[in-house]
Amino acid sequence: MKLHIKNNFTSELPADPIEINTPRQVQQSAYSYVLPKKPSNPSLIHASNEVAHAIGISDEDLLLADFLHIFSGSTIYPETNPFALCYAGHQFGNWAGQLGDGRAINLTEVIHENKIYTLQLKGAGPTPYSRTADGFAVLRSSIREHLCAEAMHYLGVPTTRSLSLMLSGDQVLRDVMYNGNPAYEKGAIVCRVAPSFIRFGSFEMFASREDYVNLKLLADFTIKHHFPHIQGEGIEKYLAFFQEVTRTTLKMILHWQRVGFVHGVMNTDNMSIHGITIDYGPYGWLEDYNSGWTPNTTDSQHKRYRFGNQPEIALWNLYQLANALYPLIKDAKPLETILDAFSTEYEKEYLDMMRNKLGFQIKKESDIVLIQSLTQLLERVETDMTIFFRNLSDVTKADLAITAFDSIKDAFYNEKDLDETVLKDWYDWLEKYSIRINEEILLDTERKNQMNAVNPKYVLRNYMAQLCIDDADKGDYSLLNELFEMLKKPYDEQPNFQKWFAKRPDWARDKVGCSMLSCSS
Ligand code: AMP
Ligand code: MG
């Protein structure tokens, strides 16, 4: 296995001069050198061939002992110096100070086919940023990260990738619901891959300490290596950078809303500077369409990170990034201009995204009302988001409201909910929808294909991940492999996987791991 090693981050940014691995405040440094803890008996559960190929690892390499040892943290690849990032952040709306990679260790950067990647082990042991925690990760959260990161990629959602999922062979103690019931679980290690793991919180770190020398160094580094197309110098350059982060973040959120993904912990330390989804913790997928839903029990009181609030929170987080970059720009006006445009821009793009989901090519003013009335209706009684949008593409131009309803009726969780008034409102809406698709030039089959390309048939429903975790805990990885294969083609019909195109079963409605998750991982 031959990797093309790059050490841009560590050669150009300041290292923590202290190399003792104890929890502490780290000043004037972008990272600390730290070695992964040797796992006692590592074994490979699953690897993503596509991610491997992207970074220059062949299918044969995946079978080598070298692969197992390097990506479990057992051995260190030659000429690399693993490091943990120092960053800060706002958690649940409050300033939290220094956070940092508490259970993540960056192995190295690599270059393959002119692209730069950072390889990072998650769950490979304590770092100076572990605070009171142990630096490890458990199998359940590692499966959730590995499967979901890859599923998101195949859905076309910008995301970190996941190269591998390994068991460490060690036991990790966790109190899953923070209710005084700690138990041992299997330890696991995922190797995440992204251009870099620089976050909004990386900039907040230096800004909060008024360390403007390092703030500038980090901004210059990030732009030079990851936004090389940004021209100009000084204020212009930083503004262009902020503008681009705003744009890519907006796009990422639009994708989340399109597929029904709820991140669950949109703290500023979990916001990638690349506008990619990062840190798969207590995330979840909408089953019944509910803008007020969050899977994260830690957030159950205020539901700050609920589905419908994600665009708002992205903007809030961008404000924090703007504050952090302000010392480099020293003029609030242009930053405010960019931030002020976010909501209108989002509304516009959201409308177009929903038009795509509904199969409209022509843009009509009146679509706003049609879409608003649809989202209200979807919330009225429990309606499965994925099944609704997928099946809506079966409606034809010739359908009457009643026959159109037949196409979508599988999406409702309880037939009893469909009383006369609810049915009437659905028929009214479908009648308007029918008129609307008759204004389109596309043939039914063309519209169906177009809709099916943006409305996935298969997503990683919370209960599916949980079933897979239950099996994996017993050493059976067949479901994990099956789901991984299925999620590679989320928009394809895949009749052999039809059984996964189904509503959440009743047993999963209020089960821990399925609809309720905590930050414990
Ligand atoms: P998260 O909410 O998962 O993004 O984590 C917030 C902060 O807590 C980050 O600095 C993490 O690195 C840290 N953290 C979370 N879990 C652990 C753990 N098991 N060991 C050490 N640090 C952790
Ligand atoms: Mg995090």
PDB file of C-alpha atoms and ligand atoms in Angstrom, residues 87 91 99-103 130-131 133-136 174 265 269-270 279, ligand 1:
ATOM      1  CA  TYR A  87     -10.909  24.259  17.794  1.00  0.00           C
ATOM      2  CA  GLN A  91     -22.815  24.413  21.569  1.00  0.00           C
ATOM      3  CA  LEU A  99     -13.285  21.834  22.303  1.00  0.00           C
ATOM      4  CA  GLY A 100     -10.948  20.222  19.766  1.00  0.00           C
ATOM      5  CA  ASP A 101     -10.570  16.693  18.455  1.00  0.00           C
ATOM      6  CA  GLY A 102     -11.344  14.781  21.621  1.00  0.00           C
ATOM      7  CA  ARG A 103     -11.768  11.419  19.954  1.00  0.00           C
ATOM      8  CA  SER A 130     -10.622  14.820  25.357  1.00  0.00           C
ATOM      9  CA  ARG A 131     -11.601  16.852  28.434  1.00  0.00           C
ATOM     10  CA  ALA A 133     -14.073  11.748  28.136  1.00  0.00           C
ATOM     11  CA  ASP A 134     -12.073   8.729  27.002  1.00  0.00           C
ATOM     12  CA  GLY A 135     -11.378   9.407  23.323  1.00  0.00           C
ATOM     13  CA  PHE A 136     -12.965   6.167  22.173  1.00  0.00           C
ATOM     14  CA  ARG A 174     -21.027   4.148  28.026  1.00  0.00           C
ATOM     15  CA  VAL A 265     -26.034  18.693  16.708  1.00  0.00           C
ATOM     16  CA  ASP A 269     -17.647  22.962  15.920  1.00  0.00           C
ATOM     17  CA  ASN A 270     -19.670  20.563  13.769  1.00  0.00           C
ATOM     18  CA  ASP A 279     -19.933  14.582  12.640  1.00  0.00           C
TER      19      ASP A 279
HETATM   20  P1  AMP B   1     -19.652  16.269  19.337  1.00  0.00           P
HETATM   21  O1  AMP B   1     -20.872  16.781  19.999  1.00  0.00           O
HETATM   22  O2  AMP B   1     -19.648  14.798  19.081  1.00  0.00           O
HETATM   23  O3  AMP B   1     -19.264  17.049  18.141  1.00  0.00           O
HETATM   24  O4  AMP B   1     -18.468  16.462  20.412  1.00  0.00           O
HETATM   25  C1  AMP B   1     -18.204  17.677  21.054  1.00  0.00           C
HETATM   26  C2  AMP B   1     -16.836  17.651  21.650  1.00  0.00           C
HETATM   27  O5  AMP B   1     -16.706  16.580  22.595  1.00  0.00           O
HETATM   28  C3  AMP B   1     -15.715  17.472  20.653  1.00  0.00           C
HETATM   29  O6  AMP B   1     -14.623  18.231  21.089  1.00  0.00           O
HETATM   30  C4  AMP B   1     -15.438  15.990  20.744  1.00  0.00           C
HETATM   31  O7  AMP B   1     -14.155  15.666  20.310  1.00  0.00           O
HETATM   32  C5  AMP B   1     -15.640  15.724  22.226  1.00  0.00           C
HETATM   33  N1  AMP B   1     -15.989  14.326  22.495  1.00  0.00           N
HETATM   34  C6  AMP B   1     -17.151  13.704  22.225  1.00  0.00           C
HETATM   35  N2  AMP B   1     -17.111  12.405  22.578  1.00  0.00           N
HETATM   36  C7  AMP B   1     -15.877  12.187  23.098  1.00  0.00           C
HETATM   37  C8  AMP B   1     -15.198  11.052  23.631  1.00  0.00           C
HETATM   38  N3  AMP B   1     -15.766   9.858  23.717  1.00  0.00           N
HETATM   39  N4  AMP B   1     -13.925  11.232  24.053  1.00  0.00           N
HETATM   40  C9  AMP B   1     -13.331  12.415  23.970  1.00  0.00           C
HETATM   41  N5  AMP B   1     -13.906  13.521  23.479  1.00  0.00           N
HETATM   42  C10 AMP B   1     -15.159  13.420  23.033  1.00  0.00           C
END
